[in-house]
Amino acid sequence: MYVPLDLTRPNIKPIAFGHILATNIYPVHATDHNAIFRLSEEDYSFNYLDSTYRGDIGIRISRTPLSPQDPSTYAALSKYTEYYLRRLHSSIGALPANQLEKAPLKVPKDLVVSHSDGKTELLMIGSMINPLSSDKFKPVHLTPGCHSLIVTYEREQHNNQTNTLNKLFGKTGKHEKHSYHHVDQSDLKLPKSNLNRNTSTFVERITTCDNYIKKLNNARSILISAHGRVFSVLALDDDPKQIDIDPVCLRVTVSTSVITSMSAFKQYRLNSDKSLDVLFGFASGDILWLNPLKMKYSRWNKKGSFKKEIITSIEWSTCGNYGYVGFADGDLLIFNRDYEDNDLVYAPKVHSRKKNLKIYHSLNTSPCNHLVGHYKLAKKPITSIKSHPTYNNIIVITSDDGFTRVFDLLTESITDIVPSYYGGVLTSEFSPDGKYLFLGGEDDIVSVYSFQSMHIFGMSNERGLLRLVSRLQGAKSWVRGIVVRQQAFSSSLSYTVGAASDDGYIRFYEFQPRSSRKAKKHHTVMTNHMGTPKSPAQKALSALSIERSGSLESRHRKLTPRASTNHSLSPAPNRLSLRELINSGASSTSLVRSQNHSSKQMKLGDGVLMCPVQINDKANDSLVSHHVMFKEKKLNHNILFSEVRDTYIHNTVGMESVTKTLPVSEKNVNLGRLSGLYIEDHYIWAFVAGGDLIRFKKYSS
């Protein structure tokens, strides 16, 4: 029941009631049960293209009470919870978990309280707390609310990525959601500990429903939602009455700190058995690896054994063998799922330095360890990590310092540094085919970048791998979540883009690359070795550099000529056709190599002929064979051998220099700031940071 302890006394006066709420940041002293309810179609409906979406159901994910370790500056509170709290002095009774038989809920109204002095001012919850009080969670604007994700298992288990031609062109299936990776590998190890026989003090409480394993394995869609120190796993169904809500299929409460991020990795095994791996990152630095379908779990970085810092982002690799973890101090750690934490004390030391990068632990050393990589990328929190859906060695890392970095895991180097238009970058998402990258953040826009390596007959662009092609406008506050779907039956290449922001709106865009004009040419020069950066973005990056430029050693390095990092080039001895490459059973690595070779002569006829400039294959094979992540040939990695000479620092592009795209539809959910959204064939989900998850159902107009 949403009842603070101080409010259980009878005959609470409205003035005293308001004072209690104003002096508590989260005035709920017990973990309530989750709830499911119907929605008013009048308040929750909108039109999108030729369809109408109406409010179907809402799921309220409860939060754990505040503990001394939790963030104390801000705590997300459901608008429905606040509404019931303010009415509590005139009503009694607990809120039932299943409210489907009750009348559909409308958007809660703002209550006005009369004070003794005649004023009708309504004090906000937590408004009388001392703002100067210290908070252990330093990036307060990144304080997590309720964050959720949905994993959908398709009825057809065939993966289009297994087709060699689709690999070459970066195509995915119609329904493939690259945000949750999908592989067919039976050799991926499971977590070691049994959750049902847990003896660790880290896990405080576990609750399940009847036949929960069977329900999770039979479910087509699984919802995972974390709020505070508790996360819930629900088996979704088209019929709301079939959704177990009290108790849910699995609910786990931890004892240490709040959950700050999570990532899911789905797979089909050879016996058609489903599997799901979920990584949870905590403010304490702990990482929980859970397989809810097998009820197995493992812990990484226990009690901060490798790094005791707030985790701000987490992501699985595309192969599922490694986990990328971003921290609040700008560090990136890479863990191998096959190993556990050891008892040795990890003392990070600088292994080597590169442009805008420090390497503490290289991927080319100590392969048989749990920690396989440690890098210093920025001084501010890493807000998101996204793996390229086609190229396993390319990841995109966004940071609160306002820069997006393209990181090549093979060469352990940064190929691109892209500045935002304003403020920090909070979220990123690739298109399913990997051709476009979408970035959102504190500048209230979604920036669209083309991935330059996707040109079949062109070598990687000398001006970096990314190029700004469009901006999606319309948001009035920070963009927190982005989802991208490719239109499978469109006559031209088109993408549906959804965005969720702090203003409480979900917005939808139709992005068509053909309608985007090229950005106007602007002077963007790579930082040379002798001088200072030439653009404002480069100057800002120089101020945020992870290396102190004022030291004598640093100045000496700047004046010392560096050896070129280019791969040697040699002309090809003969011409190869694309058809011959495919028919000959060439590996995906060979196909990707051919994709990135420069072509001086092309002929379109019976076959597509190429005259490529070949890379030094021996050097690349040696690089791959000694690399921890890509030396396993059985995984059949797609690798992009980048030809970027140095870290390319992009300049900030003006608003009038690129195509601006406005939303074709938008909906004010009117329940507070949003943390994300999810698009299915027949549903659209809006995830509210306060814990309310709204499902809209599609109807034909």
XYZ file of C-alpha atoms in Angstrom:
701
model
C 0.000 0.000 0.000
C 1.278 3.465 -0.865
C 1.267 4.651 2.747
C 4.177 6.377 4.529
C 4.529 5.326 8.142
C 3.707 8.810 9.398
C 0.414 8.796 7.511
C -0.977 5.661 9.149
C -2.148 7.725 12.082
C -5.837 8.683 11.868
C -7.195 12.196 11.296
C -4.151 13.642 9.574
C -4.766 17.305 8.790
C -4.162 18.399 5.195
C -1.479 20.902 6.272
C 0.465 18.244 8.195
C -0.063 15.820 5.331
C 1.414 18.245 2.804
C 4.354 18.988 5.106
C 5.209 15.285 5.343
C 5.176 14.914 1.573
C 7.275 18.048 1.056
C 9.978 16.830 3.433
C 10.352 13.374 1.823
C 11.904 12.813 -1.573
C 10.155 9.445 -1.845
C 7.451 9.178 0.843
C 6.825 5.445 0.432
C 8.205 3.256 3.209
C 7.326 -0.190 1.861
C 7.818 -1.985 -1.434
C 4.352 -2.259 -2.892
C 3.122 -4.912 -5.281
C 3.092 -4.197 -8.999
C -0.245 -3.297 -10.550
C -2.009 -3.653 -13.893
C -4.914 -1.464 -14.979
C -6.924 -0.442 -18.000
C -6.566 2.968 -19.598
C -9.089 5.523 -20.702
C -9.160 5.612 -24.503
C -10.130 9.265 -24.317
C -6.889 10.241 -22.567
C -4.613 7.635 -24.137
C -5.083 7.632 -27.906
C -3.347 9.128 -30.930
C -3.158 8.779 -34.694
C -0.051 7.627 -36.512
C -0.130 7.614 -40.328
C -3.079 5.425 -41.346
C -3.545 3.818 -37.928
C -5.051 4.771 -34.593
C -3.421 3.757 -31.333
C -5.547 3.527 -28.198
C -4.560 2.957 -24.616
C -4.737 -0.754 -23.896
C -3.220 -1.423 -20.464
C -0.868 0.158 -17.977
C 1.589 -1.684 -15.743
C 2.905 0.018 -12.621
C 6.334 -1.178 -11.473
C 6.820 -0.490 -7.776
C 9.997 0.950 -6.333
C 11.908 0.006 -3.212
C 12.002 2.565 -0.375
C 14.993 4.861 -0.165
C 18.047 3.492 1.591
C 21.111 5.448 2.787
C 23.023 4.272 -0.306
C 20.374 5.422 -2.795
C 20.488 8.764 -4.643
C 18.935 11.427 -2.427
C 18.564 14.336 -4.856
C 15.862 12.872 -7.061
C 13.667 9.769 -7.046
C 11.140 9.002 -9.764
C 7.584 8.768 -8.411
C 4.564 7.607 -10.369
C 2.019 10.334 -11.001
C -0.703 7.882 -9.982
C 1.124 7.169 -6.728
C 1.399 10.878 -5.956
C -2.282 11.343 -6.739
C -3.338 8.607 -4.314
C -0.963 9.890 -1.652
C -2.435 13.368 -1.762
C -5.947 11.944 -1.510
C -5.049 9.542 1.298
C -6.276 11.800 4.096
C -9.809 11.482 2.710
C -9.800 7.838 1.613
C -8.635 4.512 3.012
C -7.689 1.100 1.684
C -4.913 -0.505 -0.302
C -4.624 -0.444 -4.069
C -5.271 -3.908 -5.522
C -2.645 -5.287 -7.849
C -5.146 -6.365 -10.503
C -7.417 -3.466 -11.419
C -8.576 -4.768 -14.795
C -12.153 -5.172 -13.570
C -12.294 -1.555 -12.444
C -13.060 1.475 -14.554
C -10.282 2.580 -16.934
C -7.934 5.102 -15.387
C -7.653 8.639 -16.673
C -4.637 10.895 -16.428
C -4.412 11.957 -12.750
C -5.524 15.509 -12.098
C -3.381 18.019 -10.262
C -4.748 18.480 -6.749
C -4.857 21.887 -5.091
C -4.523 22.115 -1.314
C -5.841 25.061 0.685
C -3.508 26.377 3.386
C -4.359 28.192 6.611
C -3.238 31.534 5.183
C -5.716 31.281 2.320
C -3.165 30.380 -0.355
C -3.714 27.429 -2.613
C -0.086 26.678 -3.374
C 0.702 22.988 -3.666
C 4.149 22.087 -2.373
C 5.935 19.558 -4.541
C 7.069 16.282 -3.018
C 10.543 16.752 -1.575
C 10.535 20.523 -2.160
C 11.531 21.344 1.438
C 14.638 19.141 1.479
C 17.930 21.002 1.828
C 19.300 21.252 -1.738
C 22.868 21.570 -0.421
C 22.857 18.149 1.212
C 25.471 15.817 -0.254
C 24.514 13.009 -2.600
C 26.718 9.959 -3.146
C 25.306 9.665 -6.662
C 27.317 12.504 -8.204
C 25.826 12.713 -11.734
C 22.452 13.715 -10.278
C 20.949 14.494 -13.696
C 21.573 10.837 -14.586
C 19.778 9.511 -11.491
C 17.960 6.419 -12.757
C 14.226 6.038 -12.568
C 12.338 3.008 -13.805
C 13.983 1.645 -16.947
C 12.543 -1.194 -18.974
C 13.147 -3.323 -22.035
C 11.111 -5.876 -23.948
C 12.623 -8.951 -25.607
C 10.559 -10.525 -28.386
C 11.124 -14.055 -29.684
C 9.916 -14.444 -33.242
C 7.785 -17.356 -34.280
C 10.157 -18.074 -37.167
C 13.575 -18.777 -35.717
C 15.445 -18.320 -39.008
C 17.953 -15.500 -38.725
C 18.556 -13.561 -41.926
C 22.016 -12.626 -40.725
C 23.171 -16.163 -41.517
C 22.811 -15.417 -45.212
C 26.188 -14.400 -46.648
C 24.720 -11.863 -49.066
C 22.723 -10.244 -46.282
C 25.873 -10.051 -44.197
C 27.619 -8.237 -46.996
C 24.843 -5.711 -47.463
C 24.128 -5.409 -43.737
C 20.493 -6.476 -44.085
C 18.398 -7.818 -41.236
C 15.040 -9.480 -41.085
C 11.818 -7.581 -40.993
C 11.272 -8.032 -37.294
C 14.870 -8.235 -36.119
C 15.513 -5.904 -33.176
C 19.235 -5.376 -33.109
C 19.014 -3.762 -29.678
C 18.660 -7.263 -28.232
C 21.200 -9.462 -29.980
C 20.101 -12.710 -31.581
C 22.448 -15.620 -32.250
C 22.227 -19.374 -32.641
C 25.092 -20.755 -30.579
C 24.890 -23.618 -28.145
C 28.389 -23.194 -26.723
C 27.717 -20.001 -24.766
C 28.140 -20.787 -21.108
C 25.409 -20.244 -18.543
C 25.803 -18.485 -15.195
C 27.021 -20.796 -12.447
C 24.900 -20.039 -9.372
C 21.358 -21.274 -8.846
C 19.028 -18.404 -8.023
C 16.574 -20.655 -6.191
C 19.349 -21.811 -3.837
C 20.855 -18.404 -3.332
C 22.898 -17.894 -0.159
C 24.442 -14.537 -1.035
C 23.585 -11.438 0.960
C 23.605 -9.486 -2.308
C 20.199 -10.927 -3.254
C 17.765 -9.974 -0.524
C 14.491 -11.498 -1.682
C 13.130 -13.612 -4.549
C 9.443 -14.056 -5.419
C 7.967 -16.078 -8.276
C 4.556 -17.109 -9.557
C 3.318 -20.642 -10.234
C 4.908 -22.383 -13.235
C 7.040 -19.309 -13.858
C 9.730 -21.121 -15.894
C 7.130 -22.643 -18.217
C 5.399 -19.283 -18.649
C 8.635 -17.479 -19.449
C 9.704 -20.129 -21.964
C 6.302 -20.094 -23.682
C 6.042 -16.309 -23.783
C 6.660 -14.580 -27.096
C 7.562 -11.290 -25.369
C 9.271 -10.804 -22.016
C 9.272 -7.517 -20.128
C 12.183 -6.717 -17.816
C 11.819 -3.637 -15.661
C 14.044 -2.288 -12.878
C 13.095 0.377 -10.356
C 15.316 1.214 -7.426
C 16.773 -1.975 -5.940
C 14.230 -4.376 -7.436
C 13.672 -5.766 -10.918
C 10.714 -7.678 -12.307
C 10.447 -10.150 -15.187
C 6.988 -10.500 -16.761
C 5.646 -12.780 -19.487
C 3.551 -10.544 -21.744
C 0.387 -11.598 -23.528
C -2.151 -10.005 -25.852
C -4.805 -10.797 -23.256
C -4.127 -8.620 -20.180
C -5.806 -11.189 -17.930
C -3.075 -13.707 -18.789
C -0.291 -11.428 -17.496
C 0.824 -12.421 -14.004
C 1.238 -9.238 -12.002
C 1.009 -10.233 -8.328
C 3.272 -12.018 -8.089
C 5.085 -11.602 -11.396
C 7.014 -14.460 -12.997
C 10.202 -13.339 -11.259
C 10.942 -10.490 -8.889
C 14.357 -10.001 -7.296
C 15.256 -7.444 -4.640
C 18.918 -6.682 -4.003
C 20.395 -5.213 -0.845
C 23.244 -2.987 -1.988
C 22.351 -0.177 -4.376
C 20.010 0.944 -7.134
C 20.035 -0.541 -10.619
C 21.367 2.010 -13.086
C 21.432 0.152 -16.425
C 20.703 -3.175 -18.088
C 21.127 -5.018 -21.376
C 19.573 -8.189 -22.801
C 20.972 -10.854 -25.118
C 18.562 -13.387 -26.605
C 19.457 -16.567 -28.432
C 18.050 -19.792 -29.828
C 19.968 -22.956 -29.105
C 20.328 -25.880 -31.487
C 17.479 -27.792 -29.863
C 15.116 -24.812 -30.426
C 15.407 -23.997 -26.756
C 15.278 -20.298 -25.934
C 17.789 -18.567 -23.721
C 18.057 -15.047 -22.358
C 21.002 -13.337 -20.690
C 20.485 -10.039 -18.879
C 23.182 -7.793 -17.437
C 22.275 -5.406 -14.612
C 24.623 -2.586 -13.635
C 24.488 -1.050 -10.152
C 25.548 2.237 -8.609
C 27.954 0.292 -6.386
C 29.858 -1.013 -9.424
C 28.481 -4.554 -9.077
C 27.237 -6.399 -12.151
C 24.575 -9.113 -12.032
C 24.376 -11.560 -14.932
C 21.008 -13.337 -14.897
C 19.415 -15.983 -17.085
C 15.748 -15.887 -15.981
C 14.761 -18.829 -18.204
C 17.286 -21.090 -16.458
C 17.179 -19.358 -13.036
C 20.962 -19.007 -13.055
C 23.027 -15.983 -12.102
C 26.607 -14.794 -11.628
C 28.197 -11.662 -10.227
C 30.945 -9.639 -11.858
C 33.085 -6.964 -10.259
C 31.954 -8.044 -6.797
C 32.112 -5.173 -4.334
C 34.080 -3.214 -6.909
C 36.949 -5.717 -7.143
C 38.007 -4.258 -10.509
C 36.464 -0.809 -10.265
C 34.352 0.723 -7.513
C 32.427 3.377 -9.406
C 28.877 4.069 -10.559
C 27.915 2.085 -13.658
C 26.092 4.352 -16.102
C 25.787 2.054 -19.150
C 26.108 -1.609 -20.026
C 25.870 -3.628 -23.246
C 26.396 -7.171 -24.534
C 28.731 -7.759 -27.466
C 27.144 -8.956 -30.704
C 28.509 -12.483 -30.145
C 27.327 -12.633 -26.536
C 30.717 -13.611 -25.118
C 31.633 -10.211 -23.703
C 30.031 -7.427 -21.728
C 30.878 -3.748 -22.213
C 30.521 -1.665 -19.055
C 30.700 2.141 -18.933
C 31.344 4.011 -15.688
C 30.646 7.489 -14.351
C 34.313 8.505 -14.560
C 34.553 7.773 -18.297
C 36.171 4.321 -18.075
C 35.195 1.368 -20.266
C 35.708 -2.200 -19.008
C 35.219 -5.371 -21.057
C 34.431 -8.664 -19.283
C 34.543 -12.250 -20.560
C 31.475 -14.269 -19.563
C 33.457 -17.540 -19.451
C 35.440 -16.550 -16.346
C 34.727 -15.409 -12.803
C 36.299 -12.752 -10.600
C 39.573 -13.890 -9.083
C 41.007 -13.082 -5.669
C 43.901 -11.047 -7.054
C 43.846 -7.320 -6.414
C 43.498 -5.386 -9.652
C 45.742 -2.309 -9.726
C 45.253 -0.482 -13.030
C 48.399 0.910 -14.639
C 48.717 2.706 -17.944
C 49.660 0.075 -20.526
C 49.903 2.506 -23.449
C 48.596 5.839 -24.679
C 46.898 6.682 -27.933
C 45.162 9.680 -29.368
C 42.442 10.740 -26.876
C 42.718 7.359 -25.170
C 44.481 5.593 -22.320
C 44.798 1.804 -22.291
C 45.053 0.189 -18.851
C 44.419 -3.385 -19.958
C 44.766 -4.330 -23.617
C 42.666 -6.891 -25.456
C 45.902 -8.427 -26.741
C 47.131 -9.429 -23.274
C 46.016 -12.066 -20.733
C 43.177 -13.625 -22.739
C 42.246 -16.153 -20.036
C 40.990 -13.581 -17.571
C 37.615 -12.274 -16.582
C 38.652 -8.692 -17.334
C 39.981 -8.508 -20.901
C 39.958 -4.750 -21.550
C 40.136 -1.458 -19.640
C 40.180 1.962 -21.325
C 39.967 5.606 -20.299
C 37.833 7.425 -22.860
C 36.530 10.543 -21.116
C 36.313 12.350 -17.811
C 32.520 12.333 -17.615
C 30.003 9.463 -17.481
C 29.590 7.090 -20.398
C 25.864 7.284 -21.071
C 25.377 4.554 -23.686
C 27.263 1.820 -25.548
C 26.002 0.354 -28.819
C 27.527 -2.414 -30.916
C 27.375 -2.137 -34.677
C 24.888 -4.758 -35.936
C 27.174 -5.833 -38.811
C 30.757 -5.172 -37.735
C 31.686 -6.883 -34.491
C 34.726 -4.703 -33.846
C 32.922 -1.348 -33.999
C 31.134 0.101 -30.974
C 29.732 3.588 -30.449
C 30.166 5.210 -27.045
C 28.320 8.365 -25.984
C 29.335 10.489 -23.038
C 27.975 13.245 -20.855
C 30.835 15.461 -22.051
C 28.916 16.024 -25.304
C 31.021 13.768 -27.546
C 30.270 10.495 -29.312
C 33.233 8.208 -29.921
C 33.507 5.425 -32.491
C 35.809 2.796 -31.000
C 37.555 0.101 -33.042
C 38.125 -2.896 -30.776
C 40.470 -4.560 -33.249
C 43.038 -1.756 -33.339
C 42.043 -0.354 -29.924
C 41.710 3.136 -31.343
C 39.097 5.870 -31.677
C 38.234 6.521 -35.320
C 35.726 9.369 -34.860
C 34.862 11.940 -32.202
C 31.557 13.666 -32.935
C 30.334 16.656 -30.882
C 26.677 17.194 -30.080
C 24.944 20.409 -31.032
C 24.661 21.250 -27.337
C 25.141 19.450 -24.022
C 25.681 15.791 -23.292
C 24.671 12.825 -25.420
C 22.347 10.470 -23.524
C 21.289 7.729 -25.929
C 22.245 6.124 -29.235
C 20.777 3.562 -31.599
C 21.807 1.958 -34.888
C 19.386 1.255 -37.698
C 18.800 -2.506 -38.101
C 20.956 -2.590 -41.248
C 23.774 -0.632 -39.589
C 23.761 2.128 -42.198
C 22.666 4.933 -39.875
C 23.365 5.991 -36.322
C 20.829 7.992 -34.291
C 21.964 10.127 -31.335
C 19.847 11.973 -28.762
C 20.583 13.976 -25.654
C 20.478 17.351 -23.982
C 20.215 19.317 -27.238
C 16.569 18.180 -27.614
C 17.133 16.720 -31.086
C 17.856 13.349 -32.684
C 20.896 13.590 -34.941
C 21.184 11.099 -37.805
C 24.610 10.016 -39.068
C 25.361 7.764 -42.016
C 27.934 5.043 -41.472
C 30.368 5.628 -44.326
C 31.866 2.131 -44.509
C 28.626 0.709 -45.843
C 29.479 1.758 -49.414
C 30.209 -1.505 -51.219
C 32.818 -0.173 -53.621
C 34.373 2.506 -51.463
C 37.133 2.471 -48.923
C 36.479 3.934 -45.474
C 36.131 7.674 -45.694
C 39.261 9.655 -44.935
C 37.087 12.062 -42.965
C 35.915 9.454 -40.525
C 33.245 6.790 -40.502
C 30.296 9.072 -39.679
C 28.622 11.883 -41.609
C 25.707 14.001 -40.379
C 22.755 13.747 -42.777
C 19.690 14.954 -40.859
C 18.277 16.193 -37.565
C 14.925 15.095 -36.160
C 13.388 18.026 -34.303
C 10.301 18.603 -32.180
C 11.344 17.566 -28.665
C 11.104 20.229 -25.982
C 13.411 18.524 -23.502
C 16.176 15.932 -23.276
C 15.852 12.863 -25.477
C 16.189 9.715 -23.351
C 15.274 6.868 -25.665
C 15.368 6.066 -29.399
C 14.017 3.091 -31.325
C 14.488 2.479 -35.073
C 12.567 0.129 -37.366
C 13.221 -0.395 -41.045
C 10.252 -0.374 -43.399
C 10.416 -3.795 -45.035
C 7.733 -3.274 -47.703
C 8.588 0.280 -48.685
C 9.545 0.954 -52.321
C 12.456 3.090 -51.113
C 14.721 2.878 -48.101
C 12.777 4.260 -45.144
C 12.982 4.079 -41.368
C 10.458 4.607 -38.614
C 12.102 6.403 -35.699
C 10.541 6.761 -32.271
C 11.879 9.081 -29.570
C 11.015 9.491 -25.879
C 11.984 12.607 -23.961
C 11.770 14.338 -20.607
C 8.813 16.465 -21.731
C 6.613 13.359 -21.500
C 6.086 12.981 -25.261
C 6.638 10.065 -27.592
C 7.346 11.243 -31.138
C 7.507 9.361 -34.414
C 9.444 10.284 -37.535
C 9.650 8.883 -41.051
C 13.292 9.165 -42.053
C 14.018 8.727 -45.765
C 17.712 9.054 -46.670
C 16.936 10.154 -50.232
C 15.204 13.285 -48.966
C 18.214 14.336 -46.876
C 20.547 16.798 -48.501
C 24.250 16.700 -47.861
C 25.614 18.916 -45.118
C 27.230 22.111 -46.309
C 30.975 21.963 -46.464
C 32.651 23.343 -43.410
C 36.274 23.548 -42.417
C 36.998 20.473 -40.333
C 40.665 19.653 -40.167
C 42.107 16.752 -38.237
C 44.215 17.740 -35.285
C 47.813 17.815 -36.409
C 50.683 16.678 -34.255
C 52.364 20.072 -33.910
C 49.535 22.528 -33.406
C 46.300 23.015 -31.540
C 42.798 21.977 -32.616
C 41.324 24.131 -35.357
C 37.601 23.980 -34.587
C 35.471 24.841 -31.514
C 34.659 21.167 -31.057
C 38.335 20.306 -31.093
C 39.052 23.080 -28.606
C 36.351 21.754 -26.280
C 37.716 18.244 -26.617
C 41.199 19.546 -25.901
C 39.930 21.072 -22.657
C 38.373 17.719 -21.714
C 41.393 15.707 -22.773
C 42.200 12.753 -20.586
C 45.870 13.650 -20.828
C 47.302 16.717 -19.134
C 48.842 18.760 -21.907
C 50.707 21.037 -19.553
C 53.243 18.457 -18.425
C 56.762 18.423 -19.863
C 56.398 14.809 -20.935
C 53.161 15.579 -22.776
C 54.668 18.538 -24.634
C 57.657 16.384 -25.597
C 55.329 13.748 -27.062
C 53.507 16.364 -29.118
C 56.790 17.527 -30.671
C 57.959 13.984 -31.413
C 57.039 12.723 -34.902
C 54.799 9.668 -34.828
C 54.872 6.667 -37.065
C 51.926 6.289 -39.379
C 49.235 3.875 -38.256
C 48.112 3.193 -41.818
C 47.895 -0.304 -43.167
C 50.130 -0.757 -46.191
C 48.331 -0.874 -49.509
C 49.182 -2.986 -52.519
C 47.366 -3.269 -55.862
C 45.297 -6.363 -56.495
C 46.722 -8.882 -58.954
C 43.396 -9.537 -60.657
C 39.710 -8.676 -60.705
C 37.176 -10.483 -58.600
C 33.431 -10.506 -59.129
C 31.031 -10.250 -56.248
C 29.191 -13.306 -57.506
C 32.411 -15.349 -57.544
C 33.192 -14.296 -53.984
C 29.803 -15.474 -52.774
C 29.676 -18.699 -54.816
C 33.178 -19.659 -53.765
C 32.044 -19.879 -50.155
C 34.189 -17.002 -49.020
C 34.091 -16.288 -45.325
C 32.192 -13.277 -44.027
C 35.511 -11.698 -43.058
C 36.708 -11.924 -46.663
C 33.451 -10.451 -47.920
C 33.657 -7.534 -45.557
C 37.246 -6.977 -46.621
C 36.156 -6.801 -50.236
C 33.397 -4.420 -49.259
C 35.860 -1.897 -47.902
C 38.445 -2.042 -50.688
C 38.708 0.965 -52.970
C 37.532 0.356 -56.510
C 39.166 2.112 -59.438
C 37.203 0.226 -62.086
C 33.615 -0.990 -61.885
C 31.399 -2.668 -64.447
C 27.755 -3.614 -64.053
C 26.788 -6.492 -66.338
C 26.625 -10.238 -65.942
C 28.536 -9.752 -62.707
C 29.605 -6.820 -60.619
C 33.316 -6.520 -61.275
C 35.673 -4.818 -58.881
C 39.295 -3.833 -59.105
C 40.035 -3.396 -55.397
C 43.070 -1.985 -53.692
C 43.836 -4.811 -51.323
C 44.840 -4.309 -47.721
C 47.873 -6.094 -46.380
C 46.043 -9.321 -45.497
C 48.985 -10.792 -43.618
C 49.093 -7.851 -41.240
C 45.331 -8.029 -40.692
C 45.356 -11.796 -40.172
C 48.112 -11.394 -37.617
C 46.138 -8.654 -35.896
C 43.045 -10.851 -35.703
C 44.909 -14.004 -34.637
C 46.366 -12.276 -31.567
C 43.161 -10.524 -30.571
C 41.215 -11.864 -27.595
C 37.748 -11.237 -29.005
C 38.169 -12.172 -32.675
C 40.700 -15.003 -32.840
C 37.977 -17.669 -32.465
C 37.264 -18.539 -36.095
C 34.219 -20.617 -35.256
C 32.346 -17.436 -34.334
C 32.696 -16.166 -37.924
C 33.152 -12.504 -37.037
C 32.377 -9.664 -39.418
C 35.316 -7.284 -39.102
C 35.708 -3.813 -40.536
C 39.342 -3.075 -41.313
C 39.223 0.681 -40.964
C 41.465 2.848 -43.125
C 41.108 5.983 -41.005
C 44.591 7.403 -40.540
C 43.986 9.144 -37.231
C 41.201 10.096 -34.870
C 38.977 12.385 -36.893
C 37.407 15.140 -34.791
C 34.226 16.385 -36.429
C 33.104 19.982 -36.265
C 29.732 21.144 -34.956
C 27.335 21.584 -37.887
C 24.838 24.463 -37.850
C 21.105 23.863 -37.738
C 20.561 25.194 -41.264
C 23.289 23.065 -42.810
C 21.391 19.761 -42.816
C 17.869 18.563 -43.459
C 15.426 19.077 -40.600
C 12.694 16.496 -40.115
C 9.577 17.093 -38.025
C 7.516 14.337 -36.386
C 4.600 12.854 -38.292
C 2.893 12.055 -34.986
C 3.368 12.755 -31.297
C 1.572 11.924 -28.081
C 1.835 13.528 -24.657
C 1.662 10.604 -22.245
C 1.233 13.218 -19.489
C 2.735 11.046 -16.745
C 6.106 12.728 -16.288
C 9.470 12.233 -17.940
C 9.984 9.163 -20.088
C 12.876 6.722 -20.017
C 12.266 4.937 -23.319
C 9.811 3.323 -25.713
C 9.355 0.126 -27.707
C 7.599 -0.488 -31.037
C 6.009 -3.802 -32.003
C 3.834 -4.773 -34.955
C 0.581 -4.205 -33.073
C 1.668 -2.295 -29.957
C 3.672 0.733 -28.903
C 5.026 0.930 -25.364
C 5.914 4.132 -23.511
C 8.167 3.682 -20.482
C 7.703 6.352 -17.808
C 10.566 6.994 -15.389
C 8.099 6.958 -12.494
C 7.273 3.293 -13.084
C 4.167 3.433 -15.298
C 4.463 1.388 -18.500
C 1.774 2.281 -21.036
C 0.794 -0.055 -23.878
C -1.001 1.403 -26.905
C -2.823 -0.988 -29.236
C -2.968 -0.478 -32.991
C -6.309 -0.168 -34.803
C -6.809 0.412 -38.513
C -8.472 3.696 -39.376
